[in-house]
Amino acid sequence: MKFGGTSLQDVESIRRAVDIVAKQQDRNPLVVVSAIGATTRDLLHLGDLALSDSVDAARVSLASVAQRHRDILGELNGRPPDPSAGDKISAYVDDITRLLQGISLLQEFTPRTQDAIIAHGERLSSLLFVTAARDAGLDAVSIDAGGVVITDARFRAARPDREELGRRARTTIAPLIAENRIPVVEGFIGATRDGVTTTMGFEASDYTASLLGAALNAAEIQIWTDVGGMLTTGHAGVDDVMSIRELSFDEAAEMSFFGAKVLHPNTIEPAVDKNIPLRVLHSACPERKGTTIFGSTSNTRGVVKSIAVQDEVVVVRLRSPYATPIHRALWSIGKTLDRHEVSTHLVASSGRRAVLVVAASRQLDRVLAELEQTLELSPSEHGVIVSLVGEDVGATPEIVSRATSAIEDVLILTAPYGASDTSVSFVVRQENADEVVMKLHTTFFDKDVRPGVFVRMEAKTRS
Ligand code: ADP
Ligand code: MG
């Protein structure tokens, strides 16, 4: 059971999360928590302050992050109060303070130090959750993720060693579950074999939950968040958004790949490996069924399930010299993108020409400069990707033509077509995104909506 930062904002929401766990106590839950609210961002900002301003300025901000947690702890730490909880917060604050001094002295804030600082967000929230759970009479026990989630040393984007993780989960966590205790594990963070703290990328608590769920052969993996499941779109400002009852692993993976941030893209793989259903549930309305993601949804093939939006992408158009076959050009383009860690969303090529849709990033200028040495580049354009997702949607010409005519007035920068059966994507300018999503949502979700596939939501359950 993973609870995101939006589900752990304050005393009330933490108690609600504990209550959700308590109701499933007989199913032997394991809990994964994210940092509360926007703590990760705040902690990252401390390092920037120590770098650009002063340690004192950073300490002022740190004090307010610590106070926010102390205030919550004060209310949760009930019967009988555990005096060591407050001491733990002080120890974390001391640890962060030393790191801030190091940043200021050395005038560098490396990814390794970033991880050392931001990992405290999950440590703090885990402390609060365990305190609240014990106060509610649950036998919760705090697990240090660094002792279980073993990763490589790619700081800020560490990759887990799944075999080692599995071994450790089975030896350290499984026995606790067997004794009916409730392990509470920090999401997002891990450690190298040498014990150096790492993180697996923003929003990776979802991934922690599915890694542990798979390692322990869970009956299901529950992602508790602030919306009523996977929605027909997460894009703001669209009316009549619905929750999707069921999705296949492929559909959910495609949605998260194309920007549906409710699930971290890596979350699907461990669940697929062990064929464990994933459920996305609303922590403020736990009685709702939410969305269940599993093997396949064969009776809804060719139905558009959702419209995903990926912001801040760049369309790069290029041409290879006459003597260079495009596949060789693509191969070297791929290597260049990889070296600079720029992720690619879409690729298409024809003859000597290719179009790439990549994530906008600081490194992109360097990538383009390198490509220009061997290839002809047209000026690149910024935009967003709007994708229709659903099994067989990409292989259903009628859907493509309905979509195209719904947005015929809008300039489409590119729409590479045919590589995926599970999606159809249009790249448009940022200023057209709202219009495109609204028109497509009206086209595919207002009329003839398949009963049983989607669930309409009252406005109050949307956030
Ligand atoms: P958490 O703190 O629980 O990890 P996130 O903010 O990471 O929460 O994810 C939930 C958010 O994902 C929703 O509030 C919504 O804005 C966004 N989102 C984007 N696309 C979708 C979608 N298709 N369905 C549901 N939520 C979506
Ligand atoms: Mg999230």
Coordinates of C-alpha atoms and ligand atoms in Angstrom, one line a residue:
M1 CA 0.0 0.0 0.0
K2 CA 1.7 3.1 -1.2
F3 CA 0.7 6.6 -0.1
G4 CA 1.8 9.6 -2.1
G5 CA 2.8 13.0 -0.8
T6 CA -0.7 14.3 -1.6
S7 CA -2.2 11.7 0.6
L8 CA 0.1 12.5 3.5
Q9 CA -0.2 16.3 3.9
D10 CA -1.3 16.8 7.5
V11 CA -2.5 15.1 10.6
E12 CA -5.9 14.5 9.1
S13 CA -4.7 12.9 5.9
I14 CA -2.1 10.8 7.7
R15 CA -4.7 9.5 10.1
R16 CA -7.0 8.7 7.1
A17 CA -4.1 6.7 5.5
V18 CA -3.6 4.8 8.7
D19 CA -7.3 4.0 8.9
I20 CA -7.1 2.7 5.3
V21 CA -4.3 0.4 6.3
A22 CA -6.1 -0.7 9.5
K23 CA -9.1 -1.8 7.5
Q24 CA -6.9 -4.2 5.5
Q25 CA -4.9 -5.4 8.5
D26 CA -6.0 -9.0 8.0
R27 CA -4.5 -9.0 4.5
N28 CA -0.9 -8.5 5.9
P29 CA -0.1 -5.1 4.3
L30 CA 3.2 -3.5 3.7
V31 CA 3.2 0.3 3.6
V32 CA 5.4 2.5 1.4
V33 CA 5.3 6.3 2.0
S34 CA 6.4 9.3 0.1
A35 CA 7.6 12.6 1.6
I36 CA 4.7 14.7 2.9
G37 CA 3.4 17.4 0.6
A38 CA 6.2 19.2 -1.2
T39 CA 9.0 18.3 1.2
T40 CA 11.3 16.9 -1.5
R41 CA 11.2 20.1 -3.4
D42 CA 11.8 22.1 -0.2
L43 CA 14.8 20.0 0.7
L44 CA 16.3 20.4 -2.7
H45 CA 15.9 24.1 -2.4
L46 CA 17.9 24.1 0.8
G47 CA 20.9 22.9 -1.1
D48 CA 20.5 25.6 -3.7
L49 CA 20.3 28.2 -0.9
A50 CA 23.5 26.9 0.7
L51 CA 25.1 27.1 -2.6
S52 CA 24.0 30.5 -3.8
D53 CA 23.3 32.4 -0.6
S54 CA 24.4 31.1 2.8
V55 CA 24.2 28.2 5.2
D56 CA 22.2 30.5 7.6
A57 CA 19.6 31.2 4.9
A58 CA 19.3 27.5 4.3
R59 CA 19.0 26.8 8.0
V60 CA 16.1 29.1 8.3
S61 CA 14.3 27.2 5.6
L62 CA 15.3 23.9 7.1
A63 CA 13.9 25.0 10.5
S64 CA 10.5 25.5 8.8
V65 CA 10.6 22.1 7.2
A66 CA 11.5 20.5 10.5
Q67 CA 8.8 22.5 12.4
R68 CA 6.1 21.4 9.9
H69 CA 7.0 17.8 10.8
R70 CA 7.3 18.5 14.5
D71 CA 3.8 20.1 14.6
I72 CA 2.3 17.0 13.0
L73 CA 4.3 14.7 15.3
G74 CA 3.1 16.6 18.3
E75 CA -0.5 15.9 17.4
L76 CA 0.0 12.3 16.4
N77 CA 2.3 11.2 19.2
G78 CA -0.4 10.1 21.6
R79 CA -0.7 7.1 23.9
P80 CA 1.9 6.8 25.3
P81 CA 4.0 9.4 23.5
D82 CA 7.3 8.0 22.2
P83 CA 10.0 10.5 23.3
S84 CA 12.5 9.1 20.8
A85 CA 10.5 10.4 17.8
G86 CA 11.3 14.0 18.4
D87 CA 15.0 13.1 18.9
K88 CA 15.0 11.4 15.5
I89 CA 13.8 14.6 13.8
S90 CA 16.6 16.5 15.6
A91 CA 19.1 13.9 14.4
Y92 CA 17.9 14.3 10.8
V93 CA 18.1 18.1 11.1
D94 CA 21.7 17.8 12.3
D95 CA 22.5 15.5 9.4
I96 CA 21.1 17.9 6.9
T97 CA 22.8 20.9 8.5
R98 CA 26.2 19.2 8.1
L99 CA 25.5 18.5 4.5
L100 CA 24.5 22.1 3.9
Q101 CA 27.8 23.2 5.5
G102 CA 29.6 20.9 3.1
I103 CA 27.7 22.3 0.1
S104 CA 28.6 25.9 1.1
L105 CA 32.2 25.1 1.8
L106 CA 32.9 23.1 -1.3
Q107 CA 30.5 25.2 -3.5
E108 CA 29.1 22.2 -5.1
F109 CA 25.8 20.4 -4.8
T110 CA 26.4 17.1 -6.6
P111 CA 23.7 14.5 -7.3
R112 CA 25.1 12.4 -4.6
T113 CA 24.7 15.1 -2.0
Q114 CA 21.2 15.9 -3.4
D115 CA 20.2 12.3 -2.7
A116 CA 21.7 12.5 0.8
I117 CA 19.5 15.5 1.5
I118 CA 16.2 14.7 -0.2
A119 CA 16.1 11.2 1.2
H120 CA 15.3 12.7 4.6
G121 CA 11.8 13.7 3.3
E122 CA 10.8 10.0 3.2
R123 CA 12.6 9.3 6.5
L124 CA 10.5 12.1 8.2
S125 CA 7.2 11.0 6.7
S126 CA 7.9 7.3 7.6
L127 CA 8.5 8.4 11.2
L128 CA 5.2 10.3 11.2
F129 CA 3.3 7.4 9.7
V130 CA 4.7 4.8 12.1
T131 CA 3.9 7.1 15.0
A132 CA 0.3 7.6 13.8
A133 CA -0.1 3.9 13.1
R134 CA 1.1 2.9 16.6
D135 CA -1.2 5.5 18.1
A136 CA -4.0 3.8 16.3
G137 CA -3.0 0.5 17.8
L138 CA -1.3 -1.0 14.8
D139 CA 2.0 -2.9 15.2
A140 CA 3.8 -0.8 12.6
V141 CA 7.6 -1.2 12.3
S142 CA 9.9 1.2 10.5
I143 CA 12.1 -0.3 7.8
D144 CA 15.2 1.5 6.5
A145 CA 14.8 1.4 2.7
G146 CA 18.6 1.7 2.3
G147 CA 19.0 -1.7 3.8
V148 CA 16.6 -3.3 1.3
V149 CA 16.4 -1.3 -1.9
I150 CA 19.9 -1.8 -3.2
T151 CA 20.7 0.2 -6.3
D152 CA 23.6 1.3 -8.5
A153 CA 25.3 4.6 -7.9
R154 CA 23.5 6.6 -10.5
F155 CA 22.4 9.3 -8.1
R156 CA 19.0 10.9 -8.6
A157 CA 18.1 8.1 -11.1
A158 CA 19.4 5.0 -9.4
R159 CA 18.4 1.6 -10.7
P160 CA 17.6 -1.2 -8.3
D161 CA 19.4 -4.5 -8.2
R162 CA 16.2 -6.6 -8.2
E163 CA 17.8 -9.8 -7.1
E164 CA 19.5 -8.4 -4.1
L165 CA 16.4 -6.4 -3.3
G166 CA 14.4 -9.6 -3.4
R167 CA 16.8 -11.5 -1.2
R168 CA 16.8 -8.7 1.4
A169 CA 13.0 -8.2 1.3
R170 CA 12.5 -11.9 1.9
T171 CA 15.0 -12.1 4.8
T172 CA 14.2 -8.8 6.6
I173 CA 10.6 -7.9 5.7
A174 CA 8.8 -11.2 5.1
P175 CA 9.4 -12.5 8.7
L176 CA 7.8 -9.3 10.1
I177 CA 4.8 -9.8 7.9
A178 CA 4.6 -13.4 9.0
E179 CA 4.4 -12.1 12.6
N180 CA 1.4 -9.9 11.6
R181 CA 3.5 -6.8 12.0
I182 CA 3.1 -3.9 9.5
P183 CA 6.4 -2.8 7.9
V184 CA 6.6 0.8 6.8
V185 CA 9.2 1.5 4.2
E186 CA 10.4 4.8 2.8
G187 CA 9.6 5.1 -0.9
F188 CA 11.8 6.6 -3.6
I189 CA 15.1 6.0 -1.7
G190 CA 17.6 3.3 -1.7
A191 CA 21.3 2.8 -1.1
T192 CA 24.3 1.3 -2.9
R193 CA 25.8 -1.9 -1.5
D194 CA 28.3 0.3 0.4
G195 CA 25.4 2.0 2.1
V196 CA 25.6 5.4 0.2
T197 CA 22.0 6.8 0.0
T198 CA 20.5 7.1 -3.5
T199 CA 17.1 8.0 -5.0
M200 CA 15.4 6.4 -8.0
G201 CA 14.0 9.6 -9.6
F202 CA 11.1 11.9 -8.8
E203 CA 7.8 10.2 -8.0
A204 CA 9.6 6.8 -7.7
S205 CA 7.8 5.8 -4.5
D206 CA 5.3 4.0 -6.9
Y207 CA 8.3 2.0 -8.2
T208 CA 9.4 1.1 -4.6
A209 CA 5.9 -0.3 -4.0
S210 CA 5.8 -2.4 -7.0
L211 CA 9.4 -3.6 -6.5
L212 CA 8.6 -4.7 -3.0
G213 CA 5.2 -6.1 -4.0
A214 CA 6.8 -8.3 -6.6
A215 CA 9.7 -9.4 -4.3
L216 CA 7.2 -10.5 -1.7
N217 CA 4.6 -12.0 -4.1
A218 CA 1.9 -9.6 -2.9
A219 CA -1.7 -10.3 -3.8
E220 CA -2.0 -6.7 -5.1
I221 CA -0.1 -3.4 -5.2
Q222 CA -2.2 -0.5 -4.2
I223 CA -1.3 3.1 -5.1
W224 CA -3.2 5.5 -2.9
T225 CA -3.4 9.0 -4.4
D226 CA -5.5 12.2 -4.6
V227 CA -7.7 11.2 -7.6
G228 CA -10.3 8.5 -8.1
G229 CA -8.0 6.2 -10.1
M230 CA -6.5 6.5 -13.6
L231 CA -8.6 9.1 -15.3
T232 CA -9.7 9.7 -18.9
T233 CA -7.4 12.6 -18.7
G234 CA -5.3 14.2 -16.0
H235 CA -5.1 17.5 -18.0
A236 CA -6.5 20.4 -16.0
G237 CA -9.7 22.1 -17.1
V238 CA -11.5 19.3 -18.9
D239 CA -15.1 18.7 -17.9
D240 CA -16.7 15.3 -17.4
V241 CA -13.5 13.5 -16.6
M242 CA -14.1 9.8 -15.7
S243 CA -12.3 7.2 -13.8
I244 CA -11.3 4.1 -15.8
R245 CA -12.4 0.8 -14.2
E246 CA -9.8 -1.5 -15.7
L247 CA -6.6 -1.1 -17.7
S248 CA -4.1 -3.6 -19.1
F249 CA -0.5 -3.4 -18.1
D250 CA 0.3 -2.1 -21.6
E251 CA -2.3 0.6 -21.5
A252 CA -1.1 1.8 -18.0
A253 CA 2.5 1.7 -19.1
E254 CA 1.7 3.7 -22.3
M255 CA -0.3 6.3 -20.2
S256 CA 2.5 6.8 -17.8
F257 CA 5.1 6.9 -20.6
F258 CA 3.1 9.6 -22.3
G259 CA 2.8 11.8 -19.2
A260 CA 0.1 10.5 -16.9
K261 CA 2.0 11.2 -13.7
V262 CA -0.3 9.3 -11.4
L263 CA 2.0 6.3 -11.9
H264 CA 5.8 6.4 -12.3
P265 CA 6.6 4.7 -15.6
N266 CA 8.8 2.0 -14.0
T267 CA 6.0 0.9 -11.7
I268 CA 4.5 -1.5 -14.3
E269 CA 7.4 -3.8 -14.9
P270 CA 7.8 -5.6 -11.5
A271 CA 4.0 -6.1 -11.5
V272 CA 4.0 -7.6 -15.0
D273 CA 6.8 -10.0 -14.1
K274 CA 4.8 -11.5 -11.3
N275 CA 1.4 -10.8 -12.8
I276 CA 0.3 -8.9 -9.7
P277 CA -2.7 -6.5 -10.2
L278 CA -2.0 -2.8 -9.5
R279 CA -4.8 -0.7 -8.1
V280 CA -5.0 3.1 -8.2
L281 CA -7.2 4.4 -5.4
H282 CA -8.4 7.6 -3.9
S283 CA -7.1 8.2 -0.3
A284 CA -9.9 10.7 0.5
C285 CA -12.6 8.4 -0.9
P286 CA -11.4 4.9 0.0
E287 CA -14.7 3.2 -0.7
R288 CA -14.4 3.9 -4.4
K289 CA -13.2 1.0 -6.6
G290 CA -10.6 3.1 -8.4
T291 CA -8.7 1.5 -11.3
T292 CA -7.4 -2.0 -11.5
I293 CA -4.5 -2.7 -13.8
F294 CA -3.7 -6.3 -14.8
G295 CA -2.9 -8.7 -17.6
S296 CA -5.2 -7.7 -20.4
T297 CA -8.6 -6.2 -21.0
S298 CA -9.6 -8.1 -24.1
N299 CA -13.2 -7.0 -24.3
T300 CA -12.3 -3.3 -24.7
R301 CA -9.9 -3.5 -27.6
G302 CA -10.1 -0.5 -29.8
V303 CA -11.6 1.7 -27.1
V304 CA -9.8 4.9 -26.3
K305 CA -9.3 4.7 -22.5
S306 CA -7.4 7.9 -21.8
I307 CA -5.8 11.1 -23.2
A308 CA -2.3 11.6 -21.8
V309 CA -0.3 14.8 -22.1
Q310 CA 3.4 15.1 -22.1
D311 CA 4.5 18.7 -21.6
E312 CA 7.8 20.3 -22.6
V313 CA 9.0 18.3 -25.5
V314 CA 11.1 19.5 -28.5
V315 CA 10.6 18.4 -32.1
V316 CA 13.9 17.9 -33.9
R317 CA 14.0 17.4 -37.6
L318 CA 17.0 16.3 -39.4
R319 CA 18.4 15.0 -42.7
S320 CA 21.3 12.7 -43.2
P321 CA 23.8 13.1 -46.1
Y322 CA 23.1 11.3 -49.3
A323 CA 25.7 8.7 -48.6
T324 CA 24.6 7.9 -45.0
P325 CA 21.7 5.5 -44.6
I326 CA 19.2 6.8 -42.1
H327 CA 19.5 3.8 -39.9
R328 CA 23.2 4.5 -39.4
A329 CA 22.3 8.2 -38.6
L330 CA 19.7 7.0 -36.1
W331 CA 22.1 4.8 -34.4
S332 CA 24.6 7.6 -33.8
I333 CA 21.7 9.9 -32.8
G334 CA 20.6 7.4 -30.2
K335 CA 24.1 7.2 -28.8
T336 CA 24.4 10.9 -28.5
L337 CA 21.0 11.3 -26.8
D338 CA 21.9 8.5 -24.4
R339 CA 25.3 10.0 -23.5
H340 CA 23.6 13.3 -22.6
E341 CA 20.7 11.5 -20.9
V342 CA 18.0 13.1 -23.0
S343 CA 15.0 10.9 -23.2
T344 CA 13.2 10.3 -26.5
H345 CA 9.4 10.1 -26.7
L346 CA 8.8 9.5 -30.4
V347 CA 10.9 8.8 -33.5
A348 CA 10.0 8.4 -37.1
S349 CA 12.1 8.3 -40.3
S350 CA 11.6 8.2 -44.0
G351 CA 14.2 8.3 -46.7
R352 CA 17.0 10.6 -45.5
R353 CA 14.8 12.4 -43.0
A354 CA 13.9 11.8 -39.4
V355 CA 11.9 13.5 -36.8
L356 CA 12.6 13.0 -33.1
V357 CA 10.5 14.2 -30.2
V358 CA 12.6 14.5 -27.1
A359 CA 12.3 15.9 -23.6
A360 CA 13.2 19.6 -23.3
S361 CA 16.3 19.7 -21.2
R362 CA 19.4 21.8 -20.5
Q363 CA 21.6 19.2 -22.2
L364 CA 19.6 19.4 -25.5
D365 CA 21.6 22.3 -26.9
R366 CA 24.8 20.3 -26.6
V367 CA 23.1 17.3 -28.2
L368 CA 21.9 19.4 -31.2
A369 CA 25.4 20.9 -31.6
E370 CA 26.9 17.4 -31.8
L371 CA 24.3 16.2 -34.2
E372 CA 24.9 19.2 -36.4
Q373 CA 28.4 18.1 -37.1
T374 CA 27.2 15.2 -39.3
L375 CA 23.5 15.9 -40.0
E376 CA 21.4 18.8 -41.4
L377 CA 19.1 20.1 -38.7
S378 CA 16.0 22.3 -39.2
P379 CA 15.2 24.8 -36.3
S380 CA 13.6 22.8 -33.5
E381 CA 10.1 23.5 -32.2
H382 CA 8.8 23.3 -28.6
G383 CA 5.5 21.6 -28.0
V384 CA 3.5 19.0 -26.1
I385 CA 2.5 15.4 -27.0
V386 CA -1.2 14.6 -26.7
S387 CA -1.7 10.8 -26.9
L388 CA -4.9 8.7 -27.2
V389 CA -4.2 5.5 -25.3
G390 CA -6.0 2.1 -25.5
E391 CA -5.3 -1.4 -26.7
D392 CA -5.4 -1.5 -30.5
V393 CA -6.2 2.2 -30.7
G394 CA -3.1 2.7 -32.8
A395 CA -4.2 0.0 -35.2
T396 CA -7.7 1.3 -35.7
P397 CA -7.9 3.7 -38.6
E398 CA -11.3 4.9 -37.7
I399 CA -10.0 6.3 -34.4
V400 CA -7.2 8.0 -36.1
S401 CA -9.5 9.7 -38.6
R402 CA -12.0 10.7 -35.9
A403 CA -9.2 12.3 -33.9
T404 CA -7.7 14.0 -36.9
S405 CA -11.0 15.6 -37.9
A406 CA -11.7 16.7 -34.4
I407 CA -8.6 18.8 -34.4
E408 CA -8.4 19.7 -38.0
D409 CA -8.1 23.4 -37.2
V410 CA -5.0 22.9 -35.1
L411 CA -1.4 22.9 -36.5
I412 CA 0.1 19.5 -35.8
L413 CA 3.8 19.7 -35.6
T414 CA 4.2 15.9 -36.1
A415 CA 2.2 12.8 -35.6
P416 CA 4.5 9.8 -36.1
Y417 CA 2.0 7.0 -36.7
G418 CA 2.0 3.2 -36.7
A419 CA 4.8 2.2 -34.3
S420 CA 2.4 1.5 -31.3
D421 CA -0.8 -0.4 -31.3
T422 CA -1.6 1.1 -27.9
S423 CA -1.5 4.8 -28.7
V424 CA -1.8 7.5 -31.2
S425 CA 0.1 10.7 -30.5
F426 CA -0.1 14.3 -31.8
V427 CA 2.6 16.8 -31.1
V428 CA 1.1 20.3 -31.0
R429 CA 2.2 23.7 -29.7
Q430 CA 1.8 24.4 -26.0
E431 CA -0.8 27.1 -26.6
N432 CA -3.0 24.6 -28.4
A433 CA -2.8 21.9 -25.8
D434 CA -6.0 22.8 -23.9
E435 CA -8.1 23.0 -27.0
V436 CA -6.7 19.7 -28.4
V437 CA -7.3 17.8 -25.2
M438 CA -10.8 19.2 -24.8
K439 CA -11.8 18.4 -28.4
L440 CA -10.4 14.9 -28.2
H441 CA -12.0 14.3 -24.8
T442 CA -15.4 15.4 -26.2
T443 CA -15.0 13.3 -29.2
F444 CA -14.1 10.1 -27.4
F445 CA -15.8 10.3 -24.1
D446 CA -19.0 12.3 -24.4
K447 CA -21.0 10.1 -26.7
D448 CA -21.5 6.3 -26.7
V449 CA -19.3 5.8 -23.6
R450 CA -19.1 2.1 -23.0
P451 CA -21.0 1.4 -19.8
G452 CA -18.9 -0.5 -17.2
V453 CA -15.7 0.7 -18.7
F454 CA -15.7 4.2 -17.2
V455 CA -17.1 5.6 -14.0
R456 CA -18.3 9.2 -13.9
M457 CA -17.1 11.2 -11.0
E458 CA -18.8 13.9 -8.9
A459 CA -16.8 17.1 -9.0
K460 CA -15.8 16.9 -5.3
T461 CA -13.7 13.8 -5.8
R462 CA -11.6 15.4 -8.4
S463 CA -8.6 17.4 -7.4
Ligands
ADP1 P1 1.1 11.2 -5.4 O1 1.5 12.3 -4.5 O2 0.0 10.4 -4.9 O3 2.2 10.4 -6.0 P2 0.9 12.5 -8.0 O4 0.7 14.0 -8.1 O5 2.2 11.9 -8.3 O6 0.3 12.0 -6.6 O7 -0.2 11.8 -9.0 C1 -1.5 12.1 -9.0 C2 -1.8 13.2 -10.0 O8 -1.5 12.7 -11.3 C3 -3.3 13.6 -10.1 O9 -3.6 14.5 -9.1 C4 -3.3 14.1 -11.5 O10 -3.2 15.5 -11.5 C5 -2.2 13.5 -12.3 N1 -2.6 12.8 -13.5 C6 -2.1 13.0 -14.7 N2 -2.7 12.2 -15.6 C7 -3.6 11.4 -14.9 C8 -4.5 10.4 -15.2 N3 -4.7 10.0 -16.5 N4 -5.3 9.9 -14.3 C9 -5.1 10.3 -13.0 N5 -4.3 11.2 -12.6 C10 -3.5 11.8 -13.5
MG2 MG 3.3 10.3 -7.6

